[in-house]
Short mmCIF file of C-alpha atoms and ligand atoms in Angstrom, two decimals:
data_model
loop_
_atom_site.label_atom_id
_atom_site.label_comp_id
_atom_site.label_asym_id
_atom_site.label_seq_id
_atom_site.Cartn_x
_atom_site.Cartn_y
_atom_site.Cartn_z
CA MET A 672 17.83 -12.75 -24.14
CA ASP A 673 13.70 -13.37 -23.29
CA ARG A 674 11.97 -10.22 -22.83
CA TYR A 675 9.52 -8.74 -20.52
CA ALA A 676 8.03 -5.68 -19.77
CA VAL A 677 5.24 -3.95 -17.04
CA ILE A 678 2.85 -2.19 -18.92
CA GLY A 679 0.68 0.16 -16.57
CA HIS A 680 -0.24 3.78 -16.79
CA PRO A 681 1.71 5.66 -14.85
CA VAL A 682 4.67 3.13 -14.51
CA GLU A 683 7.73 4.82 -14.10
CA HIS A 684 7.37 3.96 -10.40
CA SER A 685 7.14 0.34 -11.06
CA LYS A 686 9.51 -1.93 -8.84
CA SER A 687 8.99 -4.88 -10.97
CA PRO A 688 11.84 -4.15 -13.34
CA LEU A 689 14.09 -4.52 -10.12
CA ILE A 690 12.42 -7.18 -8.43
CA HIS A 691 12.86 -9.56 -11.97
CA ALA A 692 15.89 -8.61 -12.15
CA ALA A 693 17.05 -9.81 -8.73
CA PHE A 694 15.23 -12.99 -9.65
CA ALA A 695 16.90 -13.36 -12.80
CA ARG A 696 20.55 -12.87 -11.07
CA GLN A 697 19.53 -15.33 -8.38
CA THR A 698 18.38 -17.98 -11.08
CA GLY A 699 20.58 -17.48 -13.65
CA GLN A 700 17.99 -16.78 -16.22
CA GLN A 701 18.72 -14.81 -18.75
CA ILE A 702 15.64 -12.04 -19.12
CA GLU A 703 15.48 -8.42 -19.84
CA TYR A 704 12.47 -6.93 -17.93
CA GLY A 705 11.79 -3.14 -18.64
CA LYS A 706 8.69 -0.87 -18.20
CA VAL A 707 6.66 0.49 -20.94
CA GLN A 708 3.50 2.98 -20.11
CA ALA A 709 0.41 2.42 -22.25
CA PRO A 710 -1.40 5.41 -23.47
CA LEU A 711 -4.92 5.16 -21.35
CA ASP A 712 -6.79 4.46 -25.05
CA GLY A 713 -3.83 2.11 -25.82
CA PHE A 714 -3.28 -0.96 -24.11
CA VAL A 715 -4.21 -3.51 -27.06
CA ALA A 716 -2.01 -1.55 -29.33
CA THR A 717 0.67 -1.29 -26.70
CA VAL A 718 0.58 -5.52 -26.48
CA ALA A 719 0.24 -5.76 -29.82
CA GLY A 720 3.49 -3.67 -30.44
CA LEU A 721 5.47 -6.06 -27.82
CA GLN A 722 4.42 -9.24 -29.49
CA ALA A 723 5.43 -7.92 -32.48
CA GLN A 724 9.07 -7.09 -31.32
CA GLY A 725 8.88 -11.37 -29.96
CA TYR A 726 8.63 -10.24 -26.14
CA CYS A 727 7.51 -13.08 -24.18
CA GLY A 728 5.18 -12.10 -21.95
CA ALA A 729 4.43 -8.99 -20.07
CA ASN A 730 2.62 -8.10 -16.50
CA VAL A 731 0.04 -5.87 -16.42
CA THR A 732 -1.03 -2.85 -13.59
CA VAL A 733 -3.24 -0.15 -12.84
CA PRO A 734 -5.72 0.59 -14.98
CA PHE A 735 -5.21 -2.12 -17.38
CA LYS A 736 -5.93 -5.20 -15.67
CA PHE A 737 -9.52 -5.55 -16.79
CA GLU A 738 -8.72 -4.81 -20.47
CA ALA A 739 -6.15 -7.60 -20.29
CA TYR A 740 -9.07 -9.94 -18.84
CA SER A 741 -10.64 -9.18 -22.34
CA LEU A 742 -7.55 -9.44 -24.36
CA ALA A 743 -6.59 -12.95 -23.44
CA THR A 744 -7.29 -15.43 -25.65
CA GLU A 745 -7.22 -18.17 -22.92
CA LEU A 746 -7.37 -17.48 -18.87
CA SER A 747 -6.06 -19.32 -15.90
CA GLU A 748 -9.08 -20.05 -13.72
CA ARG A 749 -7.43 -17.85 -11.33
CA ALA A 750 -7.66 -15.41 -13.78
CA ARG A 751 -11.16 -15.91 -14.35
CA ASP A 752 -11.98 -15.78 -10.76
CA ALA A 753 -10.65 -12.69 -10.33
CA GLY A 754 -12.04 -11.15 -13.11
CA ALA A 755 -8.65 -9.47 -13.92
CA VAL A 756 -5.24 -10.12 -15.29
CA ASN A 757 -2.09 -9.34 -14.25
CA THR A 758 0.30 -11.70 -15.93
CA LEU A 759 0.44 -12.44 -19.92
CA SER A 760 2.38 -15.14 -21.65
CA PHE A 761 2.71 -14.83 -25.50
CA LYS A 762 2.50 -17.96 -27.08
CA ASN A 763 2.32 -19.20 -30.61
CA GLY A 764 0.12 -16.04 -31.47
CA GLY A 765 -2.05 -16.08 -28.49
CA ILE A 766 -2.19 -14.41 -25.24
CA HIS A 767 -2.10 -16.56 -22.24
CA GLY A 768 -4.04 -14.49 -19.36
CA ASP A 769 -3.04 -15.50 -15.37
CA ASN A 770 -3.46 -13.61 -12.12
CA THR A 771 -0.78 -13.83 -9.35
CA ASP A 772 -1.96 -10.97 -7.04
CA GLY A 773 -4.17 -13.33 -4.94
CA VAL A 774 -1.84 -16.23 -4.48
CA GLY A 775 0.97 -13.33 -3.75
CA LEU A 776 -1.26 -11.93 -0.91
CA VAL A 777 -1.65 -15.68 0.37
CA ARG A 778 1.88 -16.44 0.31
CA ASP A 779 3.09 -13.85 2.22
CA ILE A 780 0.60 -14.02 5.30
CA LEU A 781 1.39 -18.11 4.93
CA GLN A 782 5.14 -18.14 4.46
CA ASN A 783 6.80 -14.65 4.93
CA LEU A 784 4.48 -13.33 8.18
CA GLU A 785 3.92 -17.46 8.94
CA PHE A 786 0.81 -16.48 9.76
CA SER A 787 -2.01 -19.34 9.65
CA LEU A 788 -5.50 -18.79 7.33
CA ALA A 789 -7.02 -22.02 8.07
CA GLY A 790 -10.26 -21.50 10.24
CA LYS A 791 -9.31 -18.06 10.99
CA ARG A 792 -12.12 -14.86 10.98
CA VAL A 793 -10.71 -12.86 7.97
CA LEU A 794 -12.10 -9.45 7.32
CA LEU A 795 -11.60 -8.11 3.41
CA LEU A 796 -12.14 -4.21 3.23
CA GLY A 797 -12.68 -3.09 0.01
CA ALA A 798 -14.73 -4.52 -3.29
CA GLY A 799 -12.97 -3.03 -5.79
CA GLY A 800 -10.32 -4.80 -8.28
CA ALA A 801 -7.97 -5.12 -5.81
CA ALA A 802 -10.47 -6.92 -3.33
CA GLU A 803 -11.73 -8.86 -5.98
CA GLY A 804 -8.33 -9.99 -7.44
CA VAL A 805 -7.29 -11.74 -3.81
CA LEU A 806 -10.95 -13.47 -2.71
CA GLY A 807 -10.36 -16.47 -4.58
CA PRO A 808 -6.96 -17.48 -2.82
CA LEU A 809 -8.16 -16.10 0.35
CA LEU A 810 -11.35 -18.42 0.19
CA GLN A 811 -9.03 -21.35 -0.79
CA ALA A 812 -6.80 -20.81 2.35
CA SER A 813 -9.71 -22.03 4.34
CA PRO A 814 -11.00 -19.41 6.26
CA ALA A 815 -13.74 -20.29 9.08
CA LEU A 816 -15.37 -16.82 8.28
CA LEU A 817 -14.53 -14.26 5.32
CA CYS A 818 -16.26 -11.30 5.48
CA ILE A 819 -15.68 -8.38 3.08
CA ALA A 820 -17.12 -4.74 4.13
CA ASN A 821 -17.22 -2.01 1.77
CA ARG A 822 -18.57 1.39 1.63
CA SER A 823 -20.59 0.94 -1.43
CA VAL A 824 -22.60 -2.27 0.46
CA GLU A 825 -23.83 -3.37 -2.81
CA LYS A 826 -20.80 -3.82 -4.13
CA ALA A 827 -19.60 -6.23 -1.52
CA LYS A 828 -22.76 -8.29 -1.97
CA ALA A 829 -22.34 -8.63 -5.36
CA MET A 830 -18.48 -9.99 -4.83
CA ALA A 831 -19.81 -12.54 -2.39
CA ALA A 832 -22.27 -13.69 -4.68
CA ARG A 833 -20.01 -14.16 -7.47
CA ALA A 834 -17.79 -16.10 -5.51
CA ARG A 835 -16.90 -20.07 -5.52
CA PRO A 836 -18.86 -21.52 -2.92
CA VAL A 837 -16.72 -22.82 -0.23
CA ASP A 838 -16.62 -24.18 2.84
CA ALA A 839 -15.89 -20.69 4.87
CA GLU A 840 -19.16 -19.05 5.92
CA LEU A 841 -19.01 -15.58 3.34
CA GLU A 842 -20.56 -12.46 4.49
CA ALA A 843 -20.61 -8.76 2.85
CA CYS A 844 -21.98 -5.85 4.97
CA SER A 845 -21.10 -2.01 5.38
CA PHE A 846 -18.47 -0.63 7.95
CA ASP A 847 -20.86 0.47 10.06
CA ALA A 848 -22.43 -3.52 10.64
CA LEU A 849 -18.83 -4.27 11.79
CA ALA A 850 -19.16 -2.70 15.48
CA GLY A 851 -19.62 -5.12 17.76
CA LYS A 852 -17.31 -8.07 15.30
CA ALA A 853 -14.16 -9.23 15.98
CA PHE A 854 -11.64 -10.76 13.63
CA ASP A 855 -8.39 -12.27 13.54
CA VAL A 856 -6.93 -11.02 9.91
CA VAL A 857 -8.00 -7.82 9.00
CA ILE A 858 -7.00 -6.69 5.01
CA ASN A 859 -7.20 -3.56 3.30
CA ALA A 860 -7.77 -3.56 0.00
CA THR A 861 -9.72 -0.18 -0.53
CA SER A 862 -7.60 2.21 -2.54
CA SER A 863 -8.49 5.36 0.56
CA GLY A 864 -4.85 5.18 1.26
CA LEU A 865 -4.02 7.01 -1.96
CA SER A 866 -6.11 9.66 -1.01
CA ASN A 867 -4.66 9.92 2.93
CA GLU A 868 -8.83 8.93 3.51
CA ARG A 869 -9.47 7.48 6.81
CA LEU A 870 -11.81 4.46 6.78
CA PRO A 871 -14.69 4.55 9.46
CA LEU A 872 -13.89 1.47 11.52
CA PRO A 873 -15.03 0.95 15.02
CA SER A 874 -12.98 0.18 17.92
CA GLY A 875 -12.57 -3.12 18.88
CA LEU A 876 -12.28 -4.71 15.16
CA PHE A 877 -9.14 -7.14 16.10
CA ALA A 878 -8.79 -10.09 18.15
CA ALA A 879 -6.12 -11.22 20.13
CA ASP A 880 -2.80 -11.49 17.80
CA ALA A 881 -4.55 -10.69 15.14
CA LEU A 882 -3.23 -9.28 11.73
CA ALA A 883 -3.40 -6.22 10.13
CA TYR A 884 -2.43 -5.90 6.57
CA ASP A 885 -2.47 -3.17 4.17
CA MET A 886 -2.16 -3.75 0.69
CA MET A 887 -0.56 -0.70 -0.14
CA TYR A 888 3.23 -0.01 0.74
CA GLY A 889 5.77 2.80 0.70
CA ARG A 890 3.90 4.82 3.25
CA GLU A 891 2.14 4.58 6.76
CA THR A 892 -1.55 5.12 5.49
CA PRO A 893 -4.27 6.16 7.67
CA PHE A 894 -5.82 2.03 7.91
CA MET A 895 -2.20 1.42 9.63
CA GLN A 896 -2.09 4.24 11.99
CA TYR A 897 -5.71 3.24 12.93
CA THR A 898 -4.39 -0.73 13.50
CA ARG A 899 -1.39 1.12 15.78
CA GLU A 900 -3.89 2.98 18.05
CA GLU A 901 -5.99 -0.13 18.54
CA GLY A 902 -2.71 -1.95 19.70
CA VAL A 903 -2.71 -4.19 16.98
CA GLN A 904 1.07 -6.16 17.29
CA LYS A 905 1.67 -7.85 13.75
CA ILE A 906 1.11 -4.98 11.01
CA ALA A 907 2.32 -5.85 7.39
CA ASP A 908 2.18 -3.54 4.08
CA GLY A 909 2.12 -4.68 0.23
CA LEU A 910 5.67 -5.06 -0.22
CA GLY A 911 5.89 -8.80 0.28
CA MET A 912 2.93 -9.41 -1.67
CA LEU A 913 4.12 -7.19 -4.61
CA VAL A 914 7.43 -9.50 -4.71
CA GLU A 915 5.45 -12.75 -4.30
CA GLN A 916 3.03 -12.00 -7.28
CA ALA A 917 6.14 -11.10 -9.56
CA ALA A 918 7.09 -14.57 -8.14
CA GLU A 919 4.43 -16.43 -8.96
CA ALA A 920 4.88 -14.65 -12.47
CA PHE A 921 8.33 -15.49 -12.88
CA TYR A 922 7.39 -19.19 -12.32
CA VAL A 923 4.69 -18.91 -14.95
CA TRP A 924 7.07 -17.19 -17.25
CA ARG A 925 10.21 -19.53 -16.43
CA GLN A 926 9.18 -22.74 -14.04
CA ILE A 927 11.62 -21.50 -11.71
CA ARG A 928 10.51 -20.53 -8.27
CA PRO A 929 13.23 -17.68 -7.02
CA ASP A 930 13.58 -16.94 -3.37
CA THR A 931 11.83 -14.29 -2.41
CA ALA A 932 12.79 -13.34 1.21
CA SER A 933 16.03 -11.96 0.18
CA VAL A 934 14.17 -9.68 -2.54
CA ILE A 935 11.68 -8.24 0.23
CA ALA A 936 14.94 -7.31 2.51
CA ALA A 937 16.85 -5.56 -0.19
CA LEU A 938 13.49 -3.44 -1.45
CA ARG A 939 13.15 -2.66 2.90
CA THR A 940 16.23 -1.55 2.99
CA SER A 941 16.66 0.29 -0.18
P1 LIG B 1201 -8.61 -0.87 -6.41
O1 LIG B 1201 -8.28 -1.35 -8.29
O2 LIG B 1201 -7.68 -0.30 -6.16
O3 LIG B 1201 -9.53 -2.01 -6.32
P2 LIG B 1201 -11.12 0.65 -7.55
O4 LIG B 1201 -11.48 -0.67 -8.28
O5 LIG B 1201 -11.77 1.86 -7.77
O6 LIG B 1201 -9.73 0.32 -7.02
O7 LIG B 1201 -11.83 0.25 -5.85
C1 LIG B 1201 -11.50 1.17 -4.79
C2 LIG B 1201 -12.11 0.58 -3.33
O8 LIG B 1201 -11.78 1.54 -2.24
C3 LIG B 1201 -13.66 0.17 -3.81
O9 LIG B 1201 -14.03 -0.62 -2.49
C4 LIG B 1201 -14.07 1.63 -2.97
O10 LIG B 1201 -15.10 1.61 -2.03
P3 LIG B 1201 -16.75 2.09 -3.05
O11 LIG B 1201 -16.67 1.03 -3.80
O12 LIG B 1201 -17.49 2.52 -1.74
O13 LIG B 1201 -16.26 3.25 -3.93
C5 LIG B 1201 -13.07 2.07 -2.00
N1 LIG B 1201 -12.45 2.99 -0.96
C6 LIG B 1201 -11.98 4.07 -1.69
N2 LIG B 1201 -11.96 5.03 -0.96
C7 LIG B 1201 -12.45 4.91 -0.20
C8 LIG B 1201 -12.76 5.62 1.22
N3 LIG B 1201 -12.01 7.03 1.33
N4 LIG B 1201 -13.44 4.85 2.03
C9 LIG B 1201 -14.19 3.83 2.24
N5 LIG B 1201 -13.82 3.10 0.54
C10 LIG B 1201 -12.59 3.62 -0.13
#
């Protein structure tokens, strides 16, 4: 059996083992996928331990995605753009680092939610690791405009300055500066839902038929409550993104694309 694991801290609530077990059953791949809690100061030693035991790769979650980026001996282009790694492949003593988060988000929006991003006005809320991880793939989906809004506006500006040049118009602003603007897609990539805090967003932010997307899942966040109050009809949580980023990692490791719709549906009903 080829072995993989998700490394995080905490990691006990991770759904990744369930998701990868479903992918393995579906595709007939002989893999084992576990979870490993690394000590906060022990990520590098934990990875070395997995390599020594013959593991083939690992997913990396909070708070180790930046350390994984530094540890990798080789990086994919999308990992380099994101400045973070969520998928490690152990090969010939080296560590290949990839990032499947952004592609997971974009695939969830385009394929599962059947919502096109091309030519749309997209608002990305947040300028931390989660936002940075999805910026590149969002820009590659050819929106007309991508606006990054963040409480600390200088972080949003720095993030926009680091992005690869694209055709899309790229803006960075504060939450206050959003008054009077309207967007077709609004993505919450802040961690404000974790502390149940409401973002200071103005009314009227959503164009007709807009999509509101919260990258969190598993609970109704204040952002979702706000979108309902604003009358938004299309509201999505991050469960689809979670499954899609896992499917892309599975593809990186096994070169097989699992069916995600059945796994998303099973997780929703469980
Ligand atoms: P993550 O990896 O989840 O992105 P992070 O790198 O710590 O975590 O970034 C957290 C993001 O959520 C930041 O954009 C942060 O805004 P600041 O850069 O101004 O700190 C944002 N955030 C968290 N709580 C927030 C709140 N209550 N209101 C507004 N923004 C918040």
